[in-house]
Every structure is written in structure tokens, then in C-alpha cells.
Coordinates of C-alpha atoms in Angstrom, one line a residue:
X265 CA -1.7 27.6 -11.4
X266 CA 2.0 26.9 -11.4
X267 CA 3.3 30.0 -13.2
X268 CA 6.7 31.0 -11.9
X269 CA 7.2 27.8 -10.0
X270 CA 9.8 24.9 -10.3
X271 CA 8.6 21.4 -9.6
X272 CA 10.5 18.1 -9.1
X273 CA 8.5 15.0 -10.0
X274 CA 10.2 11.7 -9.2
X275 CA 9.3 8.6 -11.2
X276 CA 8.1 11.0 -13.9
X277 CA 9.0 8.8 -17.0
X278 CA 5.8 6.7 -17.0
X279 CA 2.4 6.4 -15.5
X280 CA 1.1 8.8 -12.9
X281 CA 4.4 10.7 -12.6
X282 CA 4.5 11.3 -16.4
X283 CA 1.0 12.8 -16.3
X284 CA 1.8 15.0 -13.3
X285 CA 5.0 16.3 -14.9
X286 CA 3.2 17.2 -18.1
X287 CA 0.2 18.8 -16.4
X288 CA 2.6 20.8 -14.1
X289 CA 4.2 22.2 -17.2
X290 CA 0.9 22.9 -18.9
X291 CA 0.1 25.0 -15.8
X292 CA 3.3 27.0 -16.1
X293 CA 5.8 25.1 -14.0
X294 CA 9.4 24.5 -15.0
X295 CA 9.8 20.8 -14.3
X296 CA 12.6 18.4 -13.4
X297 CA 11.6 15.0 -14.8
X298 CA 13.3 12.5 -12.5
X299 CA 13.3 8.9 -13.6
X300 CA 15.8 6.0 -13.7
X301 CA 13.8 4.1 -16.3
X302 CA 14.0 1.0 -14.2
X303 CA 11.6 -2.0 -14.4
X304 CA 8.6 -2.3 -12.1
X305 CA 10.8 -4.3 -9.7
X306 CA 13.6 -1.8 -9.8
X307 CA 16.1 -3.3 -12.2
X308 CA 17.9 -1.7 -15.1
X309 CA 18.0 1.9 -16.4
X310 CA 16.6 3.6 -19.5
X311 CA 16.7 7.3 -20.1
X312 CA 14.1 7.0 -22.9
X313 CA 10.9 7.6 -20.9
X314 CA 12.3 10.7 -19.1
X315 CA 13.6 12.1 -22.4
X316 CA 10.2 11.5 -24.0
X317 CA 8.4 13.4 -21.2
X318 CA 10.9 16.3 -21.5
X319 CA 10.4 16.5 -25.2
X320 CA 6.6 16.5 -24.9
X321 CA 6.8 19.4 -22.4
X322 CA 9.2 21.3 -24.6
X323 CA 7.0 20.6 -27.6
X324 CA 4.2 22.7 -26.3
X325 CA 6.5 25.5 -25.1
X326 CA 7.2 24.3 -21.6
X327 CA 10.5 24.1 -19.8
X328 CA 11.9 20.8 -18.5
X329 CA 15.1 19.0 -17.8
X330 CA 15.7 15.4 -17.0
X331 CA 17.4 13.9 -14.0
X332 CA 18.5 10.2 -13.7
X333 CA 19.6 10.0 -10.1
X334 CA 18.1 7.3 -7.8
X335 CA 15.9 8.5 -5.0
X336 CA 17.0 5.5 -2.9
X337 CA 20.3 7.0 -1.9
X338 CA 20.9 10.2 0.2
X339 CA 23.2 11.6 -2.5
X340 CA 20.6 10.9 -5.1
X341 CA 18.0 13.1 -3.3
X342 CA 20.6 15.9 -2.9
X343 CA 21.5 15.6 -6.6
X344 CA 17.9 15.8 -7.7
X345 CA 17.4 19.0 -5.8
X346 CA 20.7 20.3 -7.2
X347 CA 19.4 19.7 -10.7
X348 CA 16.5 21.9 -10.1
X349 CA 18.6 24.7 -8.5
X350 CA 21.2 24.5 -11.2
X351 CA 18.7 24.5 -14.1
X352 CA 16.1 27.0 -12.8
X353 CA 17.6 28.7 -9.7
X354 CA 14.8 27.7 -7.3
X355 CA 12.5 24.9 -6.1
X356 CA 8.9 25.3 -5.1
X357 CA 7.3 21.8 -5.3
X358 CA 8.3 18.2 -4.8
X359 CA 6.2 15.3 -5.9
X360 CA 7.5 12.0 -4.4
X361 CA 6.0 9.6 -6.8
X362 CA 8.9 7.1 -7.6
X363 CA 8.2 3.5 -6.7
X364 CA 8.8 -0.2 -7.4
X365 CA 7.0 -3.4 -6.5
X366 CA 8.2 -6.7 -5.3
X367 CA 5.1 -8.5 -4.1
X368 CA 5.4 -11.7 -2.0
X369 CA 3.3 -13.3 0.6
X370 CA 4.9 -12.4 3.9
X371 CA 6.5 -15.6 4.9
X372 CA 8.2 -15.8 1.5
X373 CA 9.3 -12.2 1.3
X374 CA 13.1 -11.9 1.3
X375 CA 15.1 -9.3 3.1
X376 CA 16.1 -7.8 -0.3
X377 CA 12.4 -7.5 -1.3
X378 CA 11.8 -5.6 1.9
X379 CA 14.8 -3.4 1.7
X380 CA 14.4 -2.5 -2.0
X381 CA 10.7 -1.5 -1.8
X382 CA 11.1 0.4 1.5
X383 CA 14.3 2.0 0.1
X384 CA 12.6 3.5 -2.9
X385 CA 9.2 4.5 -1.4
X386 CA 9.9 5.5 2.1
X387 CA 13.6 6.2 2.2
X388 CA 13.4 7.8 -1.2
X389 CA 10.6 10.2 -0.1
X390 CA 12.7 11.1 2.9
X391 CA 16.0 11.7 1.0
X392 CA 14.4 14.0 -1.6
X393 CA 12.3 15.8 0.9
X394 CA 15.2 16.3 3.3
X395 CA 17.3 17.9 0.5
X396 CA 14.4 20.1 -0.5
X397 CA 13.5 21.1 3.0
X398 CA 16.8 23.0 3.6
X399 CA 16.1 25.1 0.5
X400 CA 12.4 25.6 1.5
X401 CA 13.4 26.7 5.0
X402 CA 15.6 29.4 3.6
X403 CA 13.0 30.6 1.1
X404 CA 10.1 30.5 3.5
X405 CA 7.9 28.5 1.2
X406 CA 7.5 25.1 -0.6
X407 CA 5.3 22.1 -1.0
X408 CA 5.5 18.3 -0.8
X409 CA 3.1 15.9 -2.4
X410 CA 3.8 12.3 -1.3
X411 CA 2.2 9.2 -2.7
X412 CA 0.7 6.7 -0.3
X413 CA -1.6 3.7 -1.0
X414 CA -4.7 2.0 0.3
X415 CA -2.3 -1.0 0.7
X416 CA -0.9 0.9 3.7
X417 CA -4.1 2.8 4.7
X418 CA -6.4 -0.3 4.5
X419 CA -4.5 -3.4 3.5
X420 CA -3.8 -5.8 0.6
X421 CA -2.4 -9.3 0.4
X422 CA 1.2 -10.0 -0.5
X423 CA 2.4 -6.4 -0.1
X424 CA 3.9 -6.1 3.4
X425 CA 6.9 -4.2 2.1
X426 CA 4.8 -1.8 0.0
X427 CA 2.1 -1.4 2.7
X428 CA 4.7 -0.6 5.4
X429 CA 6.4 1.9 3.2
X430 CA 3.3 3.6 2.1
X431 CA 1.9 3.9 5.6
X432 CA 5.3 5.2 6.7
X433 CA 5.0 7.9 4.1
X434 CA 1.8 9.1 5.8
X435 CA 3.7 9.5 9.1
X436 CA 6.6 11.2 7.3
X437 CA 4.2 13.7 5.6
X438 CA 2.5 14.6 8.8
X439 CA 5.8 15.1 10.6
X440 CA 7.0 17.4 7.8
X441 CA 3.7 19.3 7.9
X442 CA 4.0 19.8 11.7
X443 CA 7.8 20.6 11.7
X444 CA 7.8 23.0 8.7
X445 CA 4.5 24.8 8.8
X446 CA 6.3 27.7 10.5
X447 CA 8.5 28.1 7.4
X448 CA 5.5 28.3 5.1
X449 CA 6.0 24.7 4.0
X450 CA 3.1 22.3 3.3
X451 CA 3.0 18.5 3.0
X452 CA 0.1 16.3 1.9
X453 CA -0.5 12.8 0.6
X454 CA -2.4 11.3 -2.4
X455 CA -3.6 7.7 -2.5
X456 CA -4.1 7.1 -6.2
X457 CA -6.4 4.6 -7.9
X458 CA -5.1 4.3 -11.5
X459 CA -4.1 1.6 -14.0
X460 CA -0.3 1.7 -14.6
X461 CA 2.5 -0.8 -14.9
X462 CA 2.8 -0.6 -11.1
X463 CA -0.4 -2.6 -10.8
X464 CA -0.2 -4.3 -14.2
X465 CA 0.9 -7.5 -12.6
X466 CA -2.4 -8.2 -10.8
X467 CA -3.4 -11.7 -11.7
X468 CA -6.4 -12.3 -14.0
X469 CA -6.8 -16.1 -13.4
X470 CA -10.4 -16.0 -12.2
X471 CA -13.6 -14.1 -13.5
X472 CA -13.5 -11.9 -10.4
X473 CA -9.9 -11.0 -10.9
X474 CA -10.6 -10.2 -14.6
X475 CA -13.5 -8.0 -13.6
X476 CA -11.4 -6.2 -11.1
X477 CA -8.7 -5.5 -13.6
X478 CA -11.2 -4.2 -16.2
X479 CA -12.4 -1.7 -13.6
X480 CA -8.9 -0.6 -12.8
X481 CA -8.1 -0.1 -16.5
X482 CA -10.8 2.5 -16.7
X483 CA -9.0 4.6 -14.1
X484 CA -6.3 6.3 -16.1
X485 CA -3.2 8.1 -14.6
X486 CA -4.2 11.5 -16.0
X487 CA -7.0 11.5 -13.4
X488 CA -4.5 11.8 -10.6
X489 CA -2.5 14.7 -11.9
X490 CA -4.9 17.6 -11.2
X491 CA -4.8 16.9 -7.5
X492 CA -1.0 16.9 -7.4
X493 CA -1.0 20.2 -9.3
X494 CA -3.6 21.7 -7.1
X495 CA -1.8 20.7 -3.9
X496 CA 1.4 22.2 -5.2
X497 CA -0.2 25.5 -6.1
X498 CA -0.9 28.6 -4.0
X499 CA -4.6 27.8 -4.3
X500 CA -4.0 25.1 -1.6
X501 CA -2.3 27.4 0.8
X502 CA -4.5 26.3 3.7
X503 CA -4.3 22.5 3.0
X504 CA -1.6 20.8 5.1
X505 CA -1.1 17.4 6.6
X506 CA -4.0 15.7 4.8
X507 CA -4.5 12.4 2.9
X508 CA -6.5 12.5 -0.3
X509 CA -7.7 9.6 -2.5
X510 CA -8.3 10.1 -6.2
X511 CA -10.3 7.4 -8.1
X512 CA -11.3 8.2 -11.6
X513 CA -13.7 11.2 -11.1
X514 CA -13.9 10.7 -7.3
X515 CA -11.9 12.6 -4.6
X516 CA -11.8 11.3 -1.1
X517 CA -10.5 12.7 2.2
X518 CA -9.2 9.9 4.3
X519 CA -9.5 9.8 8.1
X520 CA -6.5 9.6 10.3
X521 CA -6.1 7.4 13.4
X522 CA -7.9 8.7 16.4
X523 CA -9.3 6.9 19.5
X524 CA -12.7 5.4 18.7
X525 CA -13.6 3.8 22.1
X526 CA -12.1 3.5 25.6
X527 CA -12.6 1.5 28.8
X528 CA -11.6 2.4 32.3
X529 CA -11.1 0.4 35.5
X530 CA -10.4 2.4 38.6
X531 CA -8.3 -0.2 40.3
X532 CA -6.2 -0.9 37.1
X533 CA -6.1 -3.8 34.8
X534 CA -4.8 -7.4 35.0
X535 CA -4.5 -9.7 32.0
X536 CA -7.5 -11.6 33.3
X537 CA -9.8 -8.5 33.7
X538 CA -8.7 -7.3 30.2
X539 CA -9.8 -10.7 28.9
X540 CA -13.1 -10.7 30.9
X541 CA -14.2 -7.1 30.6
X542 CA -11.9 -4.8 28.7
X543 CA -11.6 -6.6 25.4
X544 CA -15.3 -7.6 25.1
X545 CA -16.2 -3.9 25.6
X546 CA -13.8 -2.8 22.8
X547 CA -14.6 -5.6 20.3
X548 CA -17.7 -3.8 19.0
X549 CA -15.4 -1.1 17.6
X550 CA -12.7 -3.3 16.1
X551 CA -11.6 -2.5 12.6
X552 CA -12.4 -5.4 10.3
X553 CA -9.6 -7.2 8.6
X554 CA -10.3 -6.0 5.0
X555 CA -8.4 -5.4 1.8
X556 CA -8.8 -2.2 -0.3
X557 CA -11.4 -3.8 -2.6
X558 CA -13.7 -4.5 0.4
X559 CA -13.8 -0.9 1.3
X560 CA -14.0 0.5 -2.2
X561 CA -16.5 -2.0 -3.3
X562 CA -18.4 0.1 -5.8
X563 CA -17.5 0.8 -9.4
X564 CA -15.4 4.0 -10.0
X565 CA -17.5 6.9 -11.0

């Protein structure tokens, strides 16, 4: 499905990104394996994981090069795209998968925790996408697959930085889809459910926590890759601006915010009439304060 195409996959040294890069190559893509080899929290560098993925791809006859630039800097995004153009002469697909975690309960979250996570996830998705968009515009084609999370779409405890970044990515993807559809460019999001080192720090102190982790461990990263390949292929030519979830063998299409209920008062509203009439009329349609596990409460299929 990717014959003749060139794909950039960020964060491709481990986990979901690794599986996407390998499956892209198995479907005929020439792949830029971008990875710093940093820890889950974003520290350090190690070229080993990216080199291993490159060698796997070359081992079955695919074409791949590695790139070690950081997505969290504008020049990094530009360099990643340049790597694709220098190595393969074109770019057709970008998968913005790179990410880090620095979980803290909100009142204990430092400015650095906030800036680092938003910098990699949201700013990184923008920097790489912006660099690719100029090439896409000139070519009249191209795809983006961005990774969001139910932490942003629904909510989770202790992840204000991650949730804000991941919901911001949804807005970024929709804006790209709207702005660039006239150039033949598509942009979609995937919200993955998969066991990887990114969620390997979930506590297992209680029986409920242990049971949750056991369920997560059954959802392997390779289950996410087919959707990323599909969305990057010509088979998805009519799919744009959407949010998909992949959980083991399940695929979900997520809703996007739209008005659910309204109230009207001909003479206008005061704070008092909002309290007396407006809010009671709306409360029946309030979204409950839930976390991801409350919404996806059944075992993965």
C-alpha cells in the first residue's frame, strides 16, 4: 500500500513508532527512522534503537535511513524533512509519534515538566509538519498522521501537560486538514491503546491497578501500525480531519465537539437568571468528570 512512497516516522526507535516504521517498509515505503534514543522523560541519547529498526528494515530488503534530530526545535523539524529529501528525493507521509512523559499531579507540576512535554508532543508535531507542509504544497500531495491520546480526549489524573498537548494536537490536525485540503494534503489523528514504555510507569500497588496493567499488556504496539499505514496510503484518499482510536483488535471513530444543548432567553441573561434557569436546563447534558478507564470500561477485544 506504500509502494513508491517515502515516510518519516518520529520516535521510531521503540514501541508504536518502531512497529509503524517496520510495517511501512513492509508495505513498500522508504522510511526515515527518526529517534533520539532518549529516556521516557526525555533525557539522554542513544542511536542504538533507531539503528536496530533500520537494520531490521534493510534485513528484509526495505530501504531506511536514520535521523537523530530532536522534534522539539524548529531546526530539528526542518532537518528531519531534509533527511528524507536528501536520501530519497521526496516525502509523502509524516507520522508524528515522538513523545515523552513527565507525570505530576497538577499543583506539583513544574514549569519545566510542562514545557518539555508540550515541547515534544505539540510543538514537535507542529515543527515537523510545518517543514513537510511546504514540500507537500509544491507537490500537491501528502499525508500527516498525528498521535493524540484519551488523556486529552477524555482525561486522566496527573497528566495536565500530556493531556493539553494531546488535545492541542487534535486542533492542529484539524487546522492542517482544513488549510491544506486544496493542495491534496490530508491530516488525521490516532489515539492508541498499547503497552509500551510510555505507559510502563503506571503504578501496580493495588489489585485494581495490577488488573489494569495486565489488560494493557495484552494490547501490543503492532496493533496500532496498520491504521497508520492505511491513513498514509492512497486507499485513505477520502479520509481527512478524523480521530481514530485503536485498541487491540478494536477501531473507534471519536466524536468531535459540537453543541449538545442550548437555552434561550429573549431579554438576555443575567448572572442570576443563568443560575436560576439557564444552568439547571443545561445540567442534564453535562459531560461527566471521567478518566479514560471509565469510558473504556470493557476488556479489549
